[in-house]
Amino acid sequence: MTDQPQKEGLSLRAVPSDDSTAPLSQPESLGAFPQVRMRRNRRAGWVRRMVAENTLSTDDLIWPIFVHDEDGRLPVNAMPGVDRLGLDCLVDAVGGGSALGLSTIAVFPYTDDRLKTSDCREAVNPENLVCRAVRKIKQAFPEIGVICDVALDPYNADGHDGLVRDGEILNDPSVEVLCEQALIQAQAGCDVVAPSDMMDGRIGAIRETLDGAGFTQVNIIAYAAKYASCFYGPFREAVGSGTSLSGDKKTYQMDPANSDEALREVALDLQEGADIVMIKPGMPYLDIIRRVKEQFAVPTAAYQVSGEYAMLKAAAGNGWLDNDKAVMEALMAFKRAGADAILSYSAPEAAALLKRG
Ligand code: PBG
């Protein structure tokens, strides 16, 4: 390295400037800093807890639930431990989560194939399953935060998040329907709308629609950096959109190769009025969570998606991982990366574990 004489007098660096990568102490030279023993702060529970940089609480957790339009529960194959819930089971299930300390849920509908059309009209039906579920939950638990997904895929004959014409996913016409969808969800009483469709300009348009109708208090969580990911596979079984999906979502969801682009997506959604930004999937994209948090310092959510849940459950089910430890370690990783909120299908089991201490 070359000398930089003009900076010499100012340098406060402890590490010699000719090798900034030199470790502070060599492994064999503990003698150089005999006073430093990192293990002192790890030697007992009380000190480990005292110096812990991050904590996980039920307040951080958002519990996604699936509803269907029949009575009773139906297990989701690829998501062991997760059921689709009939409206008759809803109050019981949400009450159970609430008793564990969960205070926010996200509602996703399983839509019957017969209700799927290419104009997605069921998405804007004020009596659709999601709206009925929201009313039911808010009536029983006014203090619970309810989040609705805004996207057309549950209602679309093509399984896409936007309207399709001649194989193309149309942007601006989709945004118009999404605005209407967000509006009927707000009218049904949801607290937050969460556009997951990745159409351009939808956050601003939805904000304007909600404000225009007097819903200035409804929050927007923007799925700002949502990647075209195979980890959504089990979810598509749960909501019944997998079989109808023609092609893939690569023309609107992000390329997993990209990271700078996520910052641009987040910047735009914030400019358009997003209150909270989300990164999705979670664990394979912890670097994006960290970059977003550092760059924008705004409330940030992570979505531990269905495929991540399925991976952990499959390994635990085979006895290859300790389920409870894996669940808690994965959730803490989101906090460490910078997430404030975490959507996780493990929310109830994590809440139970947190309660047990
Ligand atoms: C729909 C939507 C998806 C998820 C949340 N909202 C699937 C998709 O984009 O295909 C995925 C959630 C999960 O996998 O847990 N727009």
CSV table of C-alpha atoms and ligand atoms in Angstrom, one decimal:
chain,number,residue,atom,x,y,z
A,1,MET,CA,0.0,0.0,0.0
A,2,THR,CA,1.2,3.5,-0.7
A,3,ASP,CA,1.7,6.1,2.1
A,4,GLN,CA,-0.8,8.9,2.4
A,5,PRO,CA,1.3,11.6,4.1
A,6,GLN,CA,-1.5,14.2,4.1
A,7,LYS,CA,-3.6,12.0,6.4
A,8,GLU,CA,-0.9,10.9,8.7
A,9,GLY,CA,-1.4,13.4,11.4
A,10,LEU,CA,-5.1,12.8,11.6
A,11,SER,CA,-5.1,9.0,11.8
A,12,LEU,CA,-6.8,7.6,14.8
A,13,ARG,CA,-6.7,4.1,13.5
A,14,ALA,CA,-5.5,1.4,15.8
A,15,VAL,CA,-4.8,-1.0,13.0
A,16,PRO,CA,-1.6,-0.2,11.0
A,17,SER,CA,-2.5,1.5,7.7
A,18,ASP,CA,-0.3,-0.8,5.7
A,19,ASP,CA,-2.5,-3.8,6.5
A,20,SER,CA,-6.0,-2.9,7.5
A,21,THR,CA,-7.1,-6.5,7.4
A,22,ALA,CA,-4.7,-7.6,10.1
A,23,PRO,CA,-6.5,-9.3,13.0
A,24,LEU,CA,-6.4,-7.5,16.3
A,25,SER,CA,-4.7,-10.4,17.9
A,26,GLN,CA,-3.2,-13.6,16.6
A,27,PRO,CA,-4.8,-16.8,17.9
A,28,GLU,CA,-1.6,-17.9,19.6
A,29,SER,CA,-1.0,-14.5,21.1
A,30,LEU,CA,-3.7,-14.2,23.7
A,31,GLY,CA,-0.7,-12.9,25.6
A,32,ALA,CA,-0.8,-9.7,23.6
A,33,PHE,CA,-4.2,-8.7,25.2
A,34,PRO,CA,-4.4,-10.9,28.2
A,35,GLN,CA,-7.2,-8.8,29.6
A,36,VAL,CA,-9.5,-9.7,26.7
A,37,ARG,CA,-11.6,-12.8,27.3
A,38,MET,CA,-14.7,-12.8,25.1
A,39,ARG,CA,-16.0,-15.9,26.9
A,40,ARG,CA,-16.5,-13.9,30.2
A,41,ASN,CA,-19.7,-12.4,28.8
A,42,ARG,CA,-20.9,-15.9,27.8
A,43,ARG,CA,-20.2,-17.7,31.0
A,44,ALA,CA,-23.7,-17.7,32.5
A,45,GLY,CA,-27.3,-17.0,31.5
A,46,TRP,CA,-27.6,-13.7,33.4
A,47,VAL,CA,-24.7,-12.2,31.6
A,48,ARG,CA,-25.6,-13.6,28.2
A,49,ARG,CA,-29.1,-12.1,28.6
A,50,MET,CA,-27.6,-8.8,29.8
A,51,VAL,CA,-25.4,-8.3,26.8
A,52,ALA,CA,-27.8,-9.7,24.2
A,53,GLU,CA,-28.1,-7.2,21.4
A,54,ASN,CA,-31.5,-8.4,20.1
A,55,THR,CA,-34.6,-9.8,21.7
A,56,LEU,CA,-37.7,-11.4,20.2
A,57,SER,CA,-41.1,-10.8,21.6
A,58,THR,CA,-44.6,-11.7,20.6
A,59,ASP,CA,-45.1,-8.0,19.8
A,60,ASP,CA,-42.8,-8.6,16.8
A,61,LEU,CA,-44.8,-11.5,15.4
A,62,ILE,CA,-47.5,-11.4,12.8
A,63,TRP,CA,-49.4,-14.6,12.4
A,64,PRO,CA,-50.6,-15.4,8.8
A,65,ILE,CA,-53.8,-17.6,8.7
A,66,PHE,CA,-55.6,-19.3,5.9
A,67,VAL,CA,-59.4,-19.3,5.7
A,68,HIS,CA,-61.7,-21.4,3.6
A,69,ASP,CA,-65.4,-21.2,2.9
A,70,GLU,CA,-66.5,-24.4,4.6
A,71,ASP,CA,-66.9,-25.5,8.2
A,72,GLY,CA,-64.0,-27.0,10.1
A,73,ARG,CA,-60.2,-27.2,9.6
A,74,LEU,CA,-58.3,-28.7,6.8
A,75,PRO,CA,-54.6,-29.4,7.1
A,76,VAL,CA,-52.3,-28.0,4.4
A,77,ASN,CA,-50.2,-30.8,3.1
A,78,ALA,CA,-46.9,-29.1,2.6
A,79,MET,CA,-47.2,-27.1,5.9
A,80,PRO,CA,-47.4,-29.6,8.8
A,81,GLY,CA,-49.2,-28.0,11.7
A,82,VAL,CA,-51.0,-25.4,9.5
A,83,ASP,CA,-54.7,-25.7,8.8
A,84,ARG,CA,-57.1,-23.8,6.6
A,85,LEU,CA,-59.8,-22.5,9.0
A,86,GLY,CA,-63.5,-22.3,8.4
A,87,LEU,CA,-65.2,-19.2,9.7
A,88,ASP,CA,-66.8,-21.3,12.4
A,89,CYS,CA,-63.2,-22.0,13.8
A,90,LEU,CA,-62.0,-18.5,13.4
A,91,VAL,CA,-62.9,-16.9,16.8
A,92,ASP,CA,-61.5,-19.9,18.6
A,93,ALA,CA,-58.2,-20.0,16.7
A,94,VAL,CA,-57.6,-16.2,16.9
A,95,GLY,CA,-58.5,-16.3,20.5
A,96,GLY,CA,-55.9,-19.0,21.1
A,97,GLY,CA,-53.3,-16.9,19.4
A,98,SER,CA,-54.3,-13.9,21.4
A,99,ALA,CA,-54.0,-15.8,24.7
A,100,LEU,CA,-50.5,-16.6,23.7
A,101,GLY,CA,-49.8,-12.9,23.3
A,102,LEU,CA,-50.1,-12.6,19.5
A,103,SER,CA,-51.8,-9.3,18.6
A,104,THR,CA,-51.5,-9.1,14.8
A,105,ILE,CA,-52.8,-11.5,12.1
A,106,ALA,CA,-52.8,-11.6,8.4
A,107,VAL,CA,-55.7,-13.3,6.6
A,108,PHE,CA,-55.3,-15.2,3.4
A,109,PRO,CA,-58.3,-16.8,1.6
A,110,TYR,CA,-58.5,-20.2,-0.1
A,111,THR,CA,-60.7,-19.5,-3.0
A,112,ASP,CA,-62.9,-22.0,-4.7
A,113,ASP,CA,-62.0,-22.6,-8.4
A,114,ARG,CA,-65.5,-21.6,-9.4
A,115,LEU,CA,-64.9,-18.1,-8.1
A,116,LYS,CA,-61.8,-17.6,-10.2
A,117,THR,CA,-62.3,-15.4,-13.3
A,118,SER,CA,-60.1,-13.5,-15.6
A,119,ASP,CA,-61.6,-10.2,-14.4
A,120,CYS,CA,-61.0,-11.2,-10.8
A,121,ARG,CA,-64.4,-9.8,-9.8
A,122,GLU,CA,-64.5,-11.8,-6.5
A,123,ALA,CA,-61.5,-9.7,-5.3
A,124,VAL,CA,-63.8,-6.7,-5.2
A,125,ASN,CA,-66.9,-8.4,-3.8
A,126,PRO,CA,-67.6,-6.8,-0.3
A,127,GLU,CA,-69.1,-10.2,0.7
A,128,ASN,CA,-66.0,-12.2,-0.3
A,129,LEU,CA,-64.5,-14.7,2.2
A,130,VAL,CA,-61.7,-12.3,3.3
A,131,CYS,CA,-64.2,-9.5,4.1
A,132,ARG,CA,-66.4,-11.9,6.0
A,133,ALA,CA,-63.5,-13.2,8.0
A,134,VAL,CA,-62.2,-9.7,8.8
A,135,ARG,CA,-65.6,-8.6,10.1
A,136,LYS,CA,-65.8,-11.7,12.2
A,137,ILE,CA,-62.4,-11.3,13.7
A,138,LYS,CA,-62.7,-7.6,14.4
A,139,GLN,CA,-66.1,-8.1,16.0
A,140,ALA,CA,-64.8,-10.6,18.4
A,141,PHE,CA,-61.3,-9.0,18.9
A,142,PRO,CA,-61.4,-5.3,18.2
A,143,GLU,CA,-57.9,-4.9,19.7
A,144,ILE,CA,-56.3,-7.3,17.3
A,145,GLY,CA,-54.6,-5.9,14.3
A,146,VAL,CA,-55.8,-7.4,11.1
A,147,ILE,CA,-53.9,-7.3,7.8
A,148,CYS,CA,-55.3,-8.1,4.4
A,149,ASP,CA,-53.2,-9.1,1.4
A,150,VAL,CA,-53.9,-7.0,-1.7
A,151,ALA,CA,-53.3,-9.0,-4.9
A,152,LEU,CA,-55.5,-10.7,-7.4
A,153,ASP,CA,-54.0,-14.2,-7.4
A,154,PRO,CA,-56.6,-16.0,-5.2
A,155,TYR,CA,-59.3,-14.8,-7.5
A,156,ASN,CA,-57.6,-15.0,-10.9
A,157,ALA,CA,-58.3,-17.8,-13.4
A,158,ASP,CA,-54.6,-17.4,-14.4
A,159,GLY,CA,-53.2,-17.4,-10.8
A,160,HIS,CA,-51.4,-14.1,-11.4
A,161,ASP,CA,-51.3,-11.2,-9.1
A,162,GLY,CA,-52.5,-8.8,-11.8
A,163,LEU,CA,-54.9,-8.9,-14.8
A,164,VAL,CA,-53.7,-10.9,-17.7
A,165,ARG,CA,-54.3,-10.2,-21.4
A,166,ASP,CA,-52.7,-12.2,-24.2
A,167,GLY,CA,-50.2,-13.6,-21.7
A,168,GLU,CA,-49.1,-10.2,-20.5
A,169,ILE,CA,-49.7,-9.0,-16.9
A,170,LEU,CA,-51.2,-5.6,-17.3
A,171,ASN,CA,-50.0,-2.9,-14.8
A,172,ASP,CA,-52.3,0.1,-14.7
A,173,PRO,CA,-55.6,-1.8,-15.2
A,174,SER,CA,-54.5,-4.1,-12.4
A,175,VAL,CA,-53.7,-1.2,-10.1
A,176,GLU,CA,-57.3,0.1,-10.5
A,177,VAL,CA,-58.7,-3.3,-9.4
A,178,LEU,CA,-56.2,-3.4,-6.5
A,179,CYS,CA,-57.4,0.0,-5.3
A,180,GLU,CA,-61.0,-1.3,-5.2
A,181,GLN,CA,-59.9,-4.5,-3.5
A,182,ALA,CA,-58.0,-2.5,-0.8
A,183,LEU,CA,-61.1,-0.2,-0.3
A,184,ILE,CA,-63.5,-3.1,0.3
A,185,GLN,CA,-61.0,-4.6,2.8
A,186,ALA,CA,-60.8,-1.3,4.6
A,187,GLN,CA,-64.6,-1.1,4.6
A,188,ALA,CA,-64.8,-4.5,6.1
A,189,GLY,CA,-62.7,-3.2,9.0
A,190,CYS,CA,-59.1,-4.3,8.4
A,191,ASP,CA,-56.4,-2.2,10.0
A,192,VAL,CA,-53.7,-2.7,7.4
A,193,VAL,CA,-53.6,-3.4,3.7
A,194,ALA,CA,-50.6,-5.2,2.4
A,195,PRO,CA,-50.2,-5.0,-1.4
A,196,SER,CA,-48.2,-8.1,-2.4
A,197,ASP,CA,-48.8,-7.8,-6.2
A,198,MET,CA,-45.6,-5.8,-7.2
A,199,MET,CA,-47.4,-3.7,-9.8
A,200,ASP,CA,-45.7,-0.3,-10.3
A,201,GLY,CA,-47.4,2.6,-8.6
A,202,ARG,CA,-49.9,0.7,-6.6
A,203,ILE,CA,-48.9,2.0,-3.2
A,204,GLY,CA,-49.5,5.6,-4.2
A,205,ALA,CA,-52.8,4.8,-5.9
A,206,ILE,CA,-54.0,2.7,-2.9
A,207,ARG,CA,-53.1,5.5,-0.5
A,208,GLU,CA,-55.0,8.0,-2.5
A,209,THR,CA,-58.0,5.7,-2.8
A,210,LEU,CA,-58.1,5.0,1.0
A,211,ASP,CA,-57.6,8.7,1.9
A,212,GLY,CA,-60.3,9.7,-0.6
A,213,ALA,CA,-62.7,7.4,1.1
A,214,GLY,CA,-61.8,8.6,4.6
A,215,PHE,CA,-59.6,5.7,5.6
A,216,THR,CA,-56.6,7.8,6.4
A,217,GLN,CA,-55.9,5.6,9.5
A,218,VAL,CA,-55.5,2.4,7.6
A,219,ASN,CA,-51.8,1.5,7.4
A,220,ILE,CA,-50.0,0.2,4.3
A,221,ILE,CA,-47.4,-2.5,4.6
A,222,ALA,CA,-45.8,-2.7,1.2
A,223,TYR,CA,-44.4,-5.9,0.0
A,224,ALA,CA,-41.7,-3.7,-1.3
A,225,ALA,CA,-38.9,-6.2,-2.2
A,226,LYS,CA,-40.7,-9.3,-3.1
A,227,TYR,CA,-38.7,-11.8,-5.1
A,228,ALA,CA,-39.9,-14.3,-7.7
A,229,SER,CA,-39.2,-17.2,-5.4
A,230,CYS,CA,-39.8,-21.0,-5.4
A,231,PHE,CA,-40.2,-20.7,-1.6
A,232,TYR,CA,-43.9,-19.7,-2.1
A,233,GLY,CA,-44.8,-23.2,-3.3
A,234,PRO,CA,-46.6,-24.5,-0.2
A,235,PHE,CA,-48.5,-21.2,0.1
A,236,ARG,CA,-49.9,-21.7,-3.4
A,237,GLU,CA,-51.2,-25.1,-2.2
A,238,ALA,CA,-52.7,-23.5,0.8
A,239,VAL,CA,-54.6,-20.8,-1.1
A,240,GLY,CA,-55.3,-23.1,-4.1
A,241,SER,CA,-53.5,-20.8,-6.6
A,242,GLY,CA,-50.7,-23.2,-7.6
A,243,THR,CA,-52.7,-25.3,-10.0
A,244,SER,CA,-54.1,-22.3,-11.8
A,245,LEU,CA,-50.8,-20.4,-12.2
A,246,SER,CA,-49.8,-20.2,-15.8
A,247,GLY,CA,-46.1,-19.5,-16.2
A,248,ASP,CA,-44.2,-17.7,-13.5
A,249,LYS,CA,-44.2,-14.2,-11.8
A,250,LYS,CA,-40.8,-13.0,-13.1
A,251,THR,CA,-42.2,-10.1,-15.0
A,252,TYR,CA,-43.3,-8.4,-11.8
A,253,GLN,CA,-41.6,-10.0,-8.8
A,254,MET,CA,-37.9,-9.4,-8.4
A,255,ASP,CA,-34.9,-11.3,-9.7
A,256,PRO,CA,-33.2,-13.2,-6.8
A,257,ALA,CA,-29.9,-12.0,-8.3
A,258,ASN,CA,-30.6,-8.4,-7.4
A,259,SER,CA,-30.0,-6.3,-4.3
A,260,ASP,CA,-29.6,-2.7,-5.3
A,261,GLU,CA,-32.9,-3.0,-7.1
A,262,ALA,CA,-34.5,-3.8,-3.8
A,263,LEU,CA,-33.4,-0.4,-2.4
A,264,ARG,CA,-35.0,1.3,-5.4
A,265,GLU,CA,-38.3,-0.6,-4.8
A,266,VAL,CA,-38.3,0.4,-1.2
A,267,ALA,CA,-37.5,4.0,-1.9
A,268,LEU,CA,-40.4,4.3,-4.3
A,269,ASP,CA,-42.9,2.6,-2.0
A,270,LEU,CA,-41.8,4.9,0.8
A,271,GLN,CA,-42.2,8.0,-1.5
A,272,GLU,CA,-45.7,6.7,-2.4
A,273,GLY,CA,-46.7,6.4,1.2
A,274,ALA,CA,-45.9,3.0,2.6
A,275,ASP,CA,-45.9,3.0,6.4
A,276,ILE,CA,-43.9,-0.3,6.7
A,277,VAL,CA,-41.8,-2.0,4.1
A,278,MET,CA,-41.5,-5.8,3.7
A,279,ILE,CA,-38.9,-8.1,2.4
A,280,LYS,CA,-39.9,-11.5,1.2
A,281,PRO,CA,-38.9,-14.3,1.4
A,282,GLY,CA,-37.0,-14.0,4.7
A,283,MET,CA,-34.1,-16.2,5.5
A,284,PRO,CA,-32.5,-16.4,2.0
A,285,TYR,CA,-32.8,-12.6,1.9
A,286,LEU,CA,-31.4,-11.5,5.2
A,287,ASP,CA,-28.8,-9.3,3.4
A,288,ILE,CA,-31.7,-7.3,1.8
A,289,ILE,CA,-33.3,-6.8,5.2
A,290,ARG,CA,-30.0,-5.4,6.6
A,291,ARG,CA,-29.4,-3.1,3.6
A,292,VAL,CA,-32.9,-1.8,3.7
A,293,LYS,CA,-32.8,-1.1,7.4
A,294,GLU,CA,-29.4,0.6,7.2
A,295,GLN,CA,-30.4,2.7,4.2
A,296,PHE,CA,-33.8,3.9,5.2
A,297,ALA,CA,-34.2,3.4,9.0
A,298,VAL,CA,-37.9,2.8,8.6
A,299,PRO,CA,-40.2,0.1,10.1
A,300,THR,CA,-39.2,-3.1,8.3
A,301,ALA,CA,-41.0,-6.4,8.1
A,302,ALA,CA,-39.7,-9.8,7.0
A,303,TYR,CA,-41.8,-12.6,5.8
A,304,GLN,CA,-40.6,-16.1,6.7
A,305,VAL,CA,-42.6,-17.7,3.9
A,306,SER,CA,-44.3,-21.0,3.5
A,307,GLY,CA,-41.3,-22.8,1.9
A,308,GLU,CA,-39.1,-21.7,4.8
A,309,TYR,CA,-41.6,-23.1,7.3
A,310,ALA,CA,-41.9,-26.3,5.3
A,311,MET,CA,-38.1,-26.8,5.2
A,312,LEU,CA,-37.8,-26.5,9.0
A,313,LYS,CA,-40.8,-28.7,9.6
A,314,ALA,CA,-39.5,-31.4,7.2
A,315,ALA,CA,-36.1,-31.5,8.8
A,316,ALA,CA,-37.6,-31.5,12.3
A,317,GLY,CA,-40.2,-34.1,11.3
A,318,ASN,CA,-37.3,-36.4,10.3
A,319,GLY,CA,-35.5,-35.8,13.5
A,320,TRP,CA,-32.7,-33.9,11.7
A,321,LEU,CA,-33.3,-30.6,13.5
A,322,ASP,CA,-34.6,-29.7,16.9
A,323,ASN,CA,-37.9,-28.0,16.0
A,324,ASP,CA,-38.1,-25.5,18.8
A,325,LYS,CA,-34.5,-24.4,18.7
A,326,ALA,CA,-34.6,-24.1,14.9
A,327,VAL,CA,-37.8,-22.0,15.0
A,328,MET,CA,-36.4,-19.6,17.6
A,329,GLU,CA,-33.0,-19.3,16.0
A,330,ALA,CA,-34.5,-18.5,12.6
A,331,LEU,CA,-36.8,-15.8,14.1
A,332,MET,CA,-34.0,-14.2,16.0
A,333,ALA,CA,-31.9,-14.1,12.8
A,334,PHE,CA,-34.6,-11.7,11.4
A,335,LYS,CA,-34.3,-9.4,14.3
A,336,ARG,CA,-30.5,-9.4,14.1
A,337,ALA,CA,-30.7,-8.6,10.4
A,338,GLY,CA,-32.8,-5.5,11.2
A,339,ALA,CA,-36.5,-6.6,11.0
A,340,ASP,CA,-39.0,-5.0,13.3
A,341,ALA,CA,-41.8,-7.3,12.5
A,342,ILE,CA,-41.8,-10.9,11.3
A,343,LEU,CA,-44.6,-12.8,9.5
A,344,SER,CA,-44.3,-16.4,10.4
A,345,TYR,CA,-46.5,-19.5,10.4
A,346,SER,CA,-44.6,-20.4,13.5
A,347,ALA,CA,-45.9,-17.4,15.4
A,348,PRO,CA,-48.2,-19.5,17.7
A,349,GLU,CA,-45.5,-22.1,18.5
A,350,ALA,CA,-42.9,-19.3,19.0
A,351,ALA,CA,-45.3,-17.4,21.3
A,352,ALA,CA,-45.9,-20.6,23.3
A,353,LEU,CA,-42.1,-21.0,23.6
A,354,LEU,CA,-41.6,-17.4,24.6
A,355,LYS,CA,-44.2,-17.7,27.2
A,356,ARG,CA,-42.6,-20.8,28.6
A,357,GLY,CA,-39.3,-18.9,28.7
B,1,PBG,C1,-49.8,-13.5,-3.2
B,1,PBG,C2,-48.9,-13.9,-2.1
B,1,PBG,C3,-48.0,-14.9,-2.1
B,1,PBG,C4,-47.5,-15.0,-0.8
B,1,PBG,C5,-48.1,-14.0,-0.1
B,1,PBG,N1,-49.0,-13.3,-0.9
B,1,PBG,C6,-47.6,-15.9,-3.2
B,1,PBG,C7,-47.1,-15.4,-4.4
B,1,PBG,O1,-46.7,-14.3,-4.7
B,1,PBG,O2,-47.1,-16.3,-5.4
B,1,PBG,C8,-46.5,-16.0,-0.4
B,1,PBG,C9,-46.5,-16.4,1.1
B,1,PBG,C10,-45.8,-17.6,1.5
B,1,PBG,O3,-45.2,-18.3,0.6
B,1,PBG,O4,-45.8,-17.9,2.6
B,1,PBG,N2,-49.6,-12.4,-3.9
